[in-house]
mmCIF file of C-alpha atoms in Angstrom:
data_model
loop_
_atom_site.group_PDB
_atom_site.id
_atom_site.type_symbol
_atom_site.label_atom_id
_atom_site.label_comp_id
_atom_site.label_asym_id
_atom_site.label_seq_id
_atom_site.Cartn_x
_atom_site.Cartn_y
_atom_site.Cartn_z
ATOM 1 C CA UNK A 1060 75.266 120.414 73.781
ATOM 2 C CA UNK A 1061 74.120 117.115 75.230
ATOM 3 C CA UNK A 1062 70.342 116.824 75.155
ATOM 4 C CA UNK A 1063 68.924 115.237 78.287
ATOM 5 C CA UNK A 1064 65.243 114.262 78.130
ATOM 6 C CA UNK A 1065 63.081 115.902 80.786
ATOM 7 C CA UNK A 1066 60.860 113.321 82.380
ATOM 8 C CA UNK A 1067 57.498 114.141 83.847
ATOM 9 C CA UNK A 1068 56.369 113.247 87.330
ATOM 10 C CA UNK A 1069 54.213 110.355 86.149
ATOM 11 C CA UNK A 1070 57.110 107.961 85.672
ATOM 12 C CA UNK A 1071 56.408 104.398 86.759
ATOM 13 C CA UNK A 1072 56.604 104.002 90.527
ATOM 14 C CA UNK A 1073 57.125 100.544 91.970
ATOM 15 C CA UNK A 1074 56.245 100.436 95.645
ATOM 16 C CA UNK A 1075 57.982 97.119 96.167
ATOM 17 C CA UNK A 1076 61.422 98.615 95.619
ATOM 18 C CA UNK A 1077 60.441 102.298 95.978
ATOM 19 C CA UNK A 1078 62.231 103.093 92.699
ATOM 20 C CA UNK A 1079 61.015 105.082 89.709
ATOM 21 C CA UNK A 1080 62.029 103.151 86.574
ATOM 22 C CA UNK A 1081 62.908 105.601 83.792
ATOM 23 C CA UNK A 1082 65.092 105.485 80.663
ATOM 24 C CA UNK A 1083 67.365 108.187 82.138
ATOM 25 C CA UNK A 1084 68.630 105.715 84.715
ATOM 26 C CA UNK A 1085 70.693 104.021 82.007
ATOM 27 C CA UNK A 1086 72.903 107.107 81.840
ATOM 28 C CA UNK A 1087 73.778 106.907 85.537
ATOM 29 C CA UNK A 1088 75.450 103.495 85.215
ATOM 30 C CA UNK A 1089 78.098 105.146 83.028
ATOM 31 C CA UNK A 1090 78.203 108.652 84.471
ATOM 32 C CA UNK A 1091 78.485 107.752 88.170
ATOM 33 C CA UNK A 1092 81.441 105.320 87.832
ATOM 34 C CA UNK A 1093 83.144 107.874 85.581
ATOM 35 C CA UNK A 1094 82.719 110.591 88.200
ATOM 36 C CA UNK A 1095 83.979 108.294 90.966
ATOM 37 C CA UNK A 1096 87.046 107.378 88.883
ATOM 38 C CA UNK A 1097 87.867 111.041 88.277
ATOM 39 C CA UNK A 1098 87.617 111.642 92.021
ATOM 40 C CA UNK A 1099 89.906 108.758 93.020
ATOM 41 C CA UNK A 1100 92.346 108.722 90.092
ATOM 42 C CA UNK A 1101 92.707 112.464 89.497
ATOM 43 C CA UNK A 1102 91.872 114.531 92.549
ATOM 44 C CA UNK A 1103 92.829 112.038 95.269
ATOM 45 C CA UNK A 1104 96.096 111.317 93.467
ATOM 46 C CA UNK A 1105 96.772 115.056 93.253
ATOM 47 C CA UNK A 1106 96.177 115.389 96.998
ATOM 48 C CA UNK A 1107 98.571 112.512 97.675
ATOM 49 C CA UNK A 1108 101.332 113.948 95.481
ATOM 50 C CA UNK A 1109 101.001 117.482 96.851
ATOM 51 C CA UNK A 1110 100.945 116.515 100.547
ATOM 52 C CA UNK A 1111 102.434 114.102 103.030
ATOM 53 C CA UNK A 1112 99.267 111.975 103.047
ATOM 54 C CA UNK A 1113 99.885 108.421 101.914
ATOM 55 C CA UNK A 1114 97.705 106.319 99.622
ATOM 56 C CA UNK A 1115 96.993 103.891 102.462
ATOM 57 C CA UNK A 1116 95.348 106.641 104.516
ATOM 58 C CA UNK A 1117 93.428 108.049 101.525
ATOM 59 C CA UNK A 1118 92.050 104.624 100.589
ATOM 60 C CA UNK A 1119 90.991 103.962 104.189
ATOM 61 C CA UNK A 1120 89.148 107.297 104.284
ATOM 62 C CA UNK A 1121 87.515 106.544 100.920
ATOM 63 C CA UNK A 1122 86.358 103.088 102.050
ATOM 64 C CA UNK A 1123 84.983 104.270 105.400
ATOM 65 C CA UNK A 1124 83.269 107.342 103.917
ATOM 66 C CA UNK A 1125 81.900 105.096 101.149
ATOM 67 C CA UNK A 1126 80.408 102.820 103.807
ATOM 68 C CA UNK A 1127 78.793 105.877 105.418
ATOM 69 C CA UNK A 1128 77.247 106.893 102.088
ATOM 70 C CA UNK A 1129 76.125 103.324 101.407
ATOM 71 C CA UNK A 1130 74.245 103.257 104.706
ATOM 72 C CA UNK A 1131 72.783 106.654 103.848
ATOM 73 C CA UNK A 1132 71.526 105.690 100.389
ATOM 74 C CA UNK A 1133 70.459 102.202 101.499
ATOM 75 C CA UNK A 1134 67.786 103.813 103.670
ATOM 76 C CA UNK A 1135 66.443 105.836 100.747
ATOM 77 C CA UNK A 1136 66.491 102.788 98.478
ATOM 78 C CA UNK A 1137 64.698 100.478 100.913
ATOM 79 C CA UNK A 1138 62.085 103.010 101.974
ATOM 80 C CA UNK A 1139 63.381 103.248 105.531
ATOM 81 C CA UNK A 1140 63.893 106.965 104.906
ATOM 82 C CA UNK A 1141 60.769 108.606 103.470
ATOM 83 C CA UNK A 1142 61.053 111.594 101.090
ATOM 84 C CA UNK A 1143 59.539 114.814 102.456
ATOM 85 C CA UNK A 1144 60.341 117.113 99.546
ATOM 86 C CA UNK A 1145 61.778 117.288 96.045
ATOM 87 C CA UNK A 1146 65.407 117.134 97.241
ATOM 88 C CA UNK A 1147 64.884 114.070 99.395
ATOM 89 C CA UNK A 1148 62.838 112.524 96.596
ATOM 90 C CA UNK A 1149 65.859 113.016 94.330
ATOM 91 C CA UNK A 1150 67.957 111.103 96.882
ATOM 92 C CA UNK A 1151 65.296 108.402 96.813
ATOM 93 C CA UNK A 1152 65.378 108.178 93.016
ATOM 94 C CA UNK A 1153 69.152 107.991 92.616
ATOM 95 C CA UNK A 1154 69.865 105.798 95.659
ATOM 96 C CA UNK A 1155 70.059 102.464 93.822
ATOM 97 C CA UNK A 1156 72.411 103.801 91.146
ATOM 98 C CA UNK A 1157 74.583 105.582 93.704
ATOM 99 C CA UNK A 1158 75.131 102.330 95.578
ATOM 100 C CA UNK A 1159 75.551 100.070 92.552
ATOM 101 C CA UNK A 1160 77.578 102.400 90.313
ATOM 102 C CA UNK A 1161 79.240 105.217 92.247
ATOM 103 C CA UNK A 1162 80.073 103.637 95.603
ATOM 104 C CA UNK A 1163 81.222 100.322 94.139
ATOM 105 C CA UNK A 1164 83.776 102.337 92.145
ATOM 106 C CA UNK A 1165 84.629 104.823 94.893
ATOM 107 C CA UNK A 1166 85.480 102.073 97.386
ATOM 108 C CA UNK A 1167 87.727 99.083 96.778
ATOM 109 C CA UNK A 1168 88.010 95.805 98.660
ATOM 110 C CA UNK A 1169 90.723 94.645 96.267
ATOM 111 C CA UNK A 1170 92.601 97.900 96.817
ATOM 112 C CA UNK A 1171 92.421 97.457 100.584
ATOM 113 C CA UNK A 1172 94.115 94.052 100.324
ATOM 114 C CA UNK A 1173 96.845 95.373 98.013
ATOM 115 C CA UNK A 1174 97.562 98.390 100.213
ATOM 116 C CA UNK A 1175 97.695 96.183 103.311
ATOM 117 C CA UNK A 1176 100.337 94.028 101.611
ATOM 118 C CA UNK A 1177 102.390 97.108 100.711
ATOM 119 C CA UNK A 1178 102.211 98.388 104.289
ATOM 120 C CA UNK A 1179 103.187 95.014 105.720
ATOM 121 C CA UNK A 1180 106.135 94.790 103.336
ATOM 122 C CA UNK A 1181 107.386 98.327 103.977
ATOM 123 C CA UNK A 1182 107.076 97.908 107.770
ATOM 124 C CA UNK A 1183 108.271 94.270 107.705
ATOM 125 C CA UNK A 1184 105.255 93.277 109.790
ATOM 126 C CA UNK A 1185 102.454 90.912 108.798
ATOM 127 C CA UNK A 1186 100.363 92.072 111.781
ATOM 128 C CA UNK A 1187 100.378 95.736 110.720
ATOM 129 C CA UNK A 1188 98.930 94.842 107.319
ATOM 130 C CA UNK A 1189 96.352 92.538 108.878
ATOM 131 C CA UNK A 1190 95.453 95.260 111.376
ATOM 132 C CA UNK A 1191 94.849 97.678 108.482
ATOM 133 C CA UNK A 1192 92.286 95.258 107.029
ATOM 134 C CA UNK A 1193 90.511 94.570 110.326
ATOM 135 C CA UNK A 1194 90.337 98.250 111.332
ATOM 136 C CA UNK A 1195 88.978 99.210 107.871
ATOM 137 C CA UNK A 1196 86.221 96.582 108.083
ATOM 138 C CA UNK A 1197 85.223 97.426 111.662
ATOM 139 C CA UNK A 1198 85.219 101.179 111.004
ATOM 140 C CA UNK A 1199 83.018 100.631 107.958
ATOM 141 C CA UNK A 1200 80.498 98.755 110.112
ATOM 142 C CA UNK A 1201 80.208 101.806 112.379
ATOM 143 C CA UNK A 1202 80.143 104.223 109.431
ATOM 144 C CA UNK A 1203 77.290 102.463 107.636
ATOM 145 C CA UNK A 1204 75.151 102.720 110.773
ATOM 146 C CA UNK A 1205 75.923 106.435 111.106
ATOM 147 C CA UNK A 1206 74.941 106.934 107.463
ATOM 148 C CA UNK A 1207 71.662 105.123 108.026
ATOM 149 C CA UNK A 1208 70.890 107.218 111.098
ATOM 150 C CA UNK A 1209 71.662 110.430 109.219
ATOM 151 C CA UNK A 1210 69.246 109.487 106.409
ATOM 152 C CA UNK A 1211 66.482 108.825 108.907
ATOM 153 C CA UNK A 1212 67.241 112.089 110.669
ATOM 154 C CA UNK A 1213 66.615 114.230 107.571
ATOM 155 C CA UNK A 1214 63.692 112.132 106.331
ATOM 156 C CA UNK A 1215 60.009 112.385 107.091
ATOM 157 C CA UNK A 1216 58.419 109.983 109.564
ATOM 158 C CA UNK A 1217 55.243 109.792 107.506
ATOM 159 C CA UNK A 1218 54.507 106.528 105.618
ATOM 160 C CA UNK A 1219 55.009 106.357 101.846
ATOM 161 C CA UNK A 1220 51.825 107.330 100.031
ATOM 162 C CA UNK A 1221 50.908 108.517 96.569
ATOM 163 C CA UNK A 1222 51.629 112.081 97.695
ATOM 164 C CA UNK A 1223 55.238 111.312 96.748
ATOM 165 C CA UNK A 1224 54.162 112.030 93.172
ATOM 166 C CA UNK A 1225 53.972 115.752 93.926
ATOM 167 C CA UNK A 1226 57.755 115.810 94.415
ATOM 168 C CA UNK A 1227 58.624 113.622 91.423
ATOM 169 C CA UNK A 1228 58.780 116.220 88.653
ATOM 170 C CA UNK A 1229 60.983 118.637 90.604
ATOM 171 C CA UNK A 1230 63.129 115.724 91.770
ATOM 172 C CA UNK A 1231 63.770 114.660 88.160
ATOM 173 C CA UNK A 1232 64.769 118.216 87.242
ATOM 174 C CA UNK A 1233 67.192 118.268 90.191
ATOM 175 C CA UNK A 1234 68.751 115.009 88.982
ATOM 176 C CA UNK A 1235 69.056 116.320 85.434
ATOM 177 C CA UNK A 1236 70.915 119.384 86.696
ATOM 178 C CA UNK A 1237 73.106 117.109 88.785
ATOM 179 C CA UNK A 1238 73.767 115.024 85.667
ATOM 180 C CA UNK A 1239 74.937 118.102 83.762
ATOM 181 C CA UNK A 1240 77.189 119.105 86.664
ATOM 182 C CA UNK A 1241 78.774 115.640 86.689
ATOM 183 C CA UNK A 1242 79.477 115.854 82.959
ATOM 184 C CA UNK A 1243 81.117 119.255 83.436
ATOM 185 C CA UNK A 1244 83.088 117.857 86.380
ATOM 186 C CA UNK A 1245 84.429 114.981 84.257
ATOM 187 C CA UNK A 1246 85.399 117.410 81.486
ATOM 188 C CA UNK A 1247 87.142 119.611 84.062
ATOM 189 C CA UNK A 1248 89.115 116.583 85.258
ATOM 190 C CA UNK A 1249 90.382 115.960 81.725
ATOM 191 C CA UNK A 1250 91.297 119.638 81.329
ATOM 192 C CA UNK A 1251 93.172 119.548 84.643
ATOM 193 C CA UNK A 1252 95.186 116.548 83.437
ATOM 194 C CA UNK A 1253 96.036 118.375 80.237
ATOM 195 C CA UNK A 1254 97.471 121.336 82.152
ATOM 196 C CA UNK A 1255 100.620 119.379 82.903
ATOM 197 C CA UNK A 1256 100.898 118.111 79.338
ATOM 198 C CA UNK A 1257 100.560 114.523 78.244
ATOM 199 C CA UNK A 1258 103.242 111.990 78.985
ATOM 200 C CA UNK A 1259 105.335 110.394 76.265
ATOM 201 C CA UNK A 1260 105.728 106.690 75.801
ATOM 202 C CA UNK A 1261 107.427 105.221 78.845
ATOM 203 C CA UNK A 1262 111.093 104.657 78.060
ATOM 204 C CA UNK A 1263 110.226 104.714 74.377
ATOM 205 C CA UNK A 1264 108.584 101.292 74.527
ATOM 206 C CA UNK A 1265 106.106 100.266 71.869
ATOM 207 C CA UNK A 1266 102.968 99.941 73.982
ATOM 208 C CA UNK A 1267 99.588 99.000 72.558
ATOM 209 C CA UNK A 1268 98.116 102.258 73.856
ATOM 210 C CA UNK A 1269 100.228 105.386 74.305
ATOM 211 C CA UNK A 1270 100.840 106.131 77.966
ATOM 212 C CA UNK A 1271 99.250 109.548 78.220
ATOM 213 C CA UNK A 1272 97.232 110.967 81.089
ATOM 214 C CA UNK A 1273 94.084 111.152 78.952
ATOM 215 C CA UNK A 1274 94.419 107.576 77.757
ATOM 216 C CA UNK A 1275 94.997 106.351 81.284
ATOM 217 C CA UNK A 1276 91.929 108.143 82.647
ATOM 218 C CA UNK A 1277 89.775 107.017 79.700
ATOM 219 C CA UNK A 1278 90.760 103.384 80.196
ATOM 220 C CA UNK A 1279 90.264 103.702 83.951
ATOM 221 C CA UNK A 1280 86.723 104.994 83.420
ATOM 222 C CA UNK A 1281 85.904 102.305 80.857
ATOM 223 C CA UNK A 1282 87.137 99.490 83.088
ATOM 224 C CA UNK A 1283 85.463 100.994 86.162
ATOM 225 C CA UNK A 1284 82.088 101.115 84.390
ATOM 226 C CA UNK A 1285 82.471 97.494 83.281
ATOM 227 C CA UNK A 1286 83.714 96.446 86.723
ATOM 228 C CA UNK A 1287 80.792 98.031 88.557
ATOM 229 C CA UNK A 1288 78.369 96.259 86.232
ATOM 230 C CA UNK A 1289 80.181 92.906 86.497
ATOM 231 C CA UNK A 1290 80.381 93.036 90.292
ATOM 232 C CA UNK A 1291 76.696 93.748 90.750
ATOM 233 C CA UNK A 1292 75.797 91.158 88.101
ATOM 234 C CA UNK A 1293 77.716 88.465 89.976
ATOM 235 C CA UNK A 1294 76.388 89.534 93.381
ATOM 236 C CA UNK A 1295 72.735 89.994 92.378
ATOM 237 C CA UNK A 1296 72.128 87.441 89.607
ATOM 238 C CA UNK A 1297 74.786 84.726 89.423
ATOM 239 C CA UNK A 1298 75.778 83.993 93.026
ATOM 240 C CA UNK A 1299 72.188 83.816 94.442
ATOM 241 C CA UNK A 1300 71.340 81.088 91.914
ATOM 242 C CA UNK A 1301 74.358 79.048 92.989
ATOM 243 C CA UNK A 1302 73.948 79.547 96.750
ATOM 244 C CA UNK A 1303 70.185 79.351 97.082
ATOM 245 C CA UNK A 1304 68.854 79.393 100.615
ATOM 246 C CA UNK A 1305 72.048 80.741 102.174
ATOM 247 C CA UNK A 1306 71.516 83.010 105.173
ATOM 248 C CA UNK A 1307 74.704 84.907 104.335
ATOM 249 C CA UNK A 1308 75.129 87.390 101.446
ATOM 250 C CA UNK A 1309 77.293 85.039 99.410
ATOM 251 C CA UNK A 1310 77.209 87.327 96.371
ATOM 252 C CA UNK A 1311 79.266 89.983 98.151
ATOM 253 C CA UNK A 1312 81.650 87.404 99.575
ATOM 254 C CA UNK A 1313 82.213 85.789 96.164
ATOM 255 C CA UNK A 1314 82.812 89.183 94.497
ATOM 256 C CA UNK A 1315 85.325 90.267 97.116
ATOM 257 C CA UNK A 1316 87.195 86.960 96.965
ATOM 258 C CA UNK A 1317 87.138 86.600 93.156
ATOM 259 C CA UNK A 1318 87.959 90.160 92.159
ATOM 260 C CA UNK A 1319 90.329 90.588 95.082
ATOM 261 C CA UNK A 1320 92.314 87.669 93.651
ATOM 262 C CA UNK A 1321 92.140 89.022 90.098
ATOM 263 C CA UNK A 1322 93.337 92.364 91.443
ATOM 264 C CA UNK A 1323 96.718 90.734 92.053
ATOM 265 C CA UNK A 1324 97.138 90.130 88.306
ATOM 266 C CA UNK A 1325 99.297 93.227 87.764
ATOM 267 C CA UNK A 1326 101.918 92.235 90.316
ATOM 268 C CA UNK A 1327 101.753 88.592 89.195
ATOM 269 C CA UNK A 1328 102.590 89.576 85.632
ATOM 270 C CA UNK A 1329 105.393 91.815 86.865
ATOM 271 C CA UNK A 1330 107.061 88.739 88.383
ATOM 272 C CA UNK A 1331 107.686 87.390 84.904
ATOM 273 C CA UNK A 1332 108.395 90.726 83.205
ATOM 274 C CA UNK A 1333 108.666 94.142 84.887
ATOM 275 C CA UNK A 1334 107.552 95.841 81.669
ATOM 276 C CA UNK A 1335 103.959 94.776 82.433
ATOM 277 C CA UNK A 1336 103.924 97.629 84.937
ATOM 278 C CA UNK A 1337 103.739 100.022 81.977
ATOM 279 C CA UNK A 1338 100.638 98.386 80.485
ATOM 280 C CA UNK A 1339 97.682 100.734 80.816
ATOM 281 C CA UNK A 1340 95.255 97.920 79.998
ATOM 282 C CA UNK A 1341 96.541 95.642 82.735
ATOM 283 C CA UNK A 1342 96.675 98.486 85.269
ATOM 284 C CA UNK A 1343 93.109 99.508 84.436
ATOM 285 C CA UNK A 1344 91.940 95.918 84.810
ATOM 286 C CA UNK A 1345 93.726 95.241 88.106
ATOM 287 C CA UNK A 1346 93.044 98.586 89.754
ATOM 288 C CA UNK A 1347 89.821 99.941 88.251
ATOM 289 C CA UNK A 1348 87.885 96.902 87.032
ATOM 290 C CA UNK A 1349 88.649 94.714 90.043
ATOM 291 C CA UNK A 1350 88.351 97.650 92.428
ATOM 292 C CA UNK A 1351 84.875 98.516 91.145
ATOM 293 C CA UNK A 1352 83.769 94.875 90.943
ATOM 294 C CA UNK A 1353 84.748 94.189 94.561
ATOM 295 C CA UNK A 1354 82.067 95.439 96.937
ATOM 296 C CA UNK A 1355 83.551 96.997 100.065
ATOM 297 C CA UNK A 1356 80.651 99.336 100.888
ATOM 298 C CA UNK A 1357 78.078 96.658 100.195
ATOM 299 C CA UNK A 1358 79.835 94.318 102.622
ATOM 300 C CA UNK A 1359 79.390 96.922 105.371
ATOM 301 C CA UNK A 1360 75.673 97.266 104.602
ATOM 302 C CA UNK A 1361 75.275 93.482 104.524
ATOM 303 C CA UNK A 1362 76.680 93.273 108.048
ATOM 304 C CA UNK A 1363 74.280 95.917 109.285
ATOM 305 C CA UNK A 1364 71.315 94.209 107.619
ATOM 306 C CA UNK A 1365 72.242 90.871 109.173
ATOM 307 C CA UNK A 1366 72.783 92.461 112.580
ATOM 308 C CA UNK A 1367 69.427 94.259 112.716
ATOM 309 C CA UNK A 1368 67.368 92.127 110.320
ATOM 310 C CA UNK A 1369 67.277 88.950 112.419
ATOM 311 C CA UNK A 1370 65.898 89.346 115.926
ATOM 312 C CA UNK A 1371 67.341 86.069 117.214
ATOM 313 C CA UNK A 1372 70.450 85.217 115.228
ATOM 314 C CA UNK A 1373 71.393 88.639 113.868
ATOM 315 C CA UNK A 1374 74.533 89.068 115.938
ATOM 316 C CA UNK A 1375 75.673 85.528 115.119
ATOM 317 C CA UNK A 1376 75.079 85.916 111.360
ATOM 318 C CA UNK A 1377 76.800 89.291 111.221
ATOM 319 C CA UNK A 1378 79.729 87.850 113.149
ATOM 320 C CA UNK A 1379 79.977 84.881 110.791
ATOM 321 C CA UNK A 1380 79.854 87.154 107.744
ATOM 322 C CA UNK A 1381 82.524 89.500 109.099
ATOM 323 C CA UNK A 1382 84.727 86.558 110.082
ATOM 324 C CA UNK A 1383 84.342 84.897 106.668
ATOM 325 C CA UNK A 1384 85.259 88.092 104.834
ATOM 326 C CA UNK A 1385 88.241 88.741 107.116
ATOM 327 C CA UNK A 1386 89.483 85.179 106.538
ATOM 328 C CA UNK A 1387 89.238 85.545 102.759
ATOM 329 C CA UNK A 1388 90.869 88.980 102.959
ATOM 330 C CA UNK A 1389 93.671 87.556 105.117
ATOM 331 C CA UNK A 1390 94.321 84.771 102.608
ATOM 332 C CA UNK A 1391 94.458 87.239 99.710
ATOM 333 C CA UNK A 1392 96.582 89.582 101.809
ATOM 334 C CA UNK A 1393 99.078 86.785 102.469
ATOM 335 C CA UNK A 1394 99.351 85.953 98.753
ATOM 336 C CA UNK A 1395 99.674 89.658 97.894
ATOM 337 C CA UNK A 1396 102.412 90.058 100.510
ATOM 338 C CA UNK A 1397 104.320 87.054 99.135
ATOM 339 C CA UNK A 1398 104.198 88.603 95.661
ATOM 340 C CA UNK A 1399 105.226 91.991 97.034
ATOM 341 C CA UNK A 1400 108.247 90.393 98.695
ATOM 342 C CA UNK A 1401 109.287 88.665 95.464
ATOM 343 C CA UNK A 1402 109.061 91.981 93.595
ATOM 344 C CA UNK A 1403 111.199 93.729 96.224
ATOM 345 C CA UNK A 1404 113.410 91.050 97.782
ATOM 346 C CA UNK A 1405 116.324 93.257 98.846
ATOM 347 C CA UNK A 1406 114.843 94.378 102.179
ATOM 348 C CA UNK A 1407 113.114 91.167 103.216
ATOM 349 C CA UNK A 1408 113.846 87.861 104.856
ATOM 350 C CA UNK A 1409 115.083 85.139 102.515
ATOM 351 C CA UNK A 1410 112.430 82.781 103.866
ATOM 352 C CA UNK A 1411 109.688 85.172 102.843
ATOM 353 C CA UNK A 1412 107.935 84.669 99.552
ATOM 354 C CA UNK A 1413 108.997 81.046 99.278
ATOM 355 C CA UNK A 1414 105.457 79.715 98.736
ATOM 356 C CA UNK A 1415 104.805 81.851 95.667
ATOM 357 C CA UNK A 1416 108.375 81.161 94.487
ATOM 358 C CA UNK A 1417 107.718 77.394 94.595
ATOM 359 C CA UNK A 1418 104.493 77.840 92.634
ATOM 360 C CA UNK A 1419 106.327 79.855 89.999
ATOM 361 C CA UNK A 1420 108.990 77.153 89.715
ATOM 362 C CA UNK A 1421 106.308 74.491 89.204
ATOM 363 C CA UNK A 1422 104.675 76.562 86.465
ATOM 364 C CA UNK A 1423 108.066 77.175 84.863
ATOM 365 C CA UNK A 1424 108.833 73.447 84.803
ATOM 366 C CA UNK A 1425 105.456 72.688 83.245
ATOM 367 C CA UNK A 1426 106.069 75.310 80.576
ATOM 368 C CA UNK A 1427 109.543 73.928 79.847
ATOM 369 C CA UNK A 1428 108.084 70.410 79.602
ATOM 370 C CA UNK A 1429 105.458 71.590 77.106
ATOM 371 C CA UNK A 1430 108.108 73.355 75.021
ATOM 372 C CA UNK A 1431 110.271 70.185 75.007
ATOM 373 C CA UNK A 1432 107.348 68.033 73.884
ATOM 374 C CA UNK A 1433 106.464 70.521 71.141
ATOM 375 C CA UNK A 1434 110.052 70.498 69.850
ATOM 376 C CA UNK A 1435 110.107 66.689 69.889
#
């Protein structure tokens, strides 16, 4: 049985960030993305297959509910919501990891762009796909405020004092029990996958990793954990050093643009060879790594912070940030739609997809020129 160290209530408390720093927090950065991946890749997929609900609707619900939870935990992390008991203290302790690890995996900016392209292609309407993106972003802005209000509603109005220590020990025990429950939940997800039996190699192809349900989930979890870490690393450490003094949260914008673009890698590779669709590694990278590294929920919280954090220019800054993210999302959506059209050209206009087609022809000519020079 997994031994989890029981921490006492005298763990280091940093008032600046209102976070207890303990060794047990290292486990959350693996466990929370794993739990989120099981939820989205196992249980949500089961709901989609067993009902008439489409993936576009499920992803929209996941993104908006993730924004609600991000607003909720942001208040506990910042100290805006003050613990008034052991349970609320547990929320306070896990808030940072929930936002950075669980919600970054549970929501997906890159997935939103890809789904919007699929909708636009299936409905033969660019505006429907763009509307999906805009509605998702605007609904998340409302949801993050509702989550923040709910956290304040259940919190104490008293200021943070050293009396918070009296809740710490019980709060740690609550989190340890929650940790055990998450481990059991992940194991149950694997057992559920095994009920239907594992899949054989697709079409008998010699893949690097056998295409079984367990392998797919294991790779999805691994890439999600790495993606959540990479996204927060870029947003918190790398981007702020490059864009010093910026009034806008450039880290979130860079993550959404960069990993949203990398999320198109699966369909891009399928343009050259359809067999790439069977690659578990590429699927895990495009869907799980890039999905976790893109920060949909954090974008919603950034907008709220800009809106309420600046008394004079808050509305203007929030508007600029929303507009910038929508513009980047629209650009990625357009590229994704062009690729989608090239993959399924039979039901589309011949003029569609011509930009990406021209780029592919240029790359093909360069490759042929290199091969000719090598032969010579």
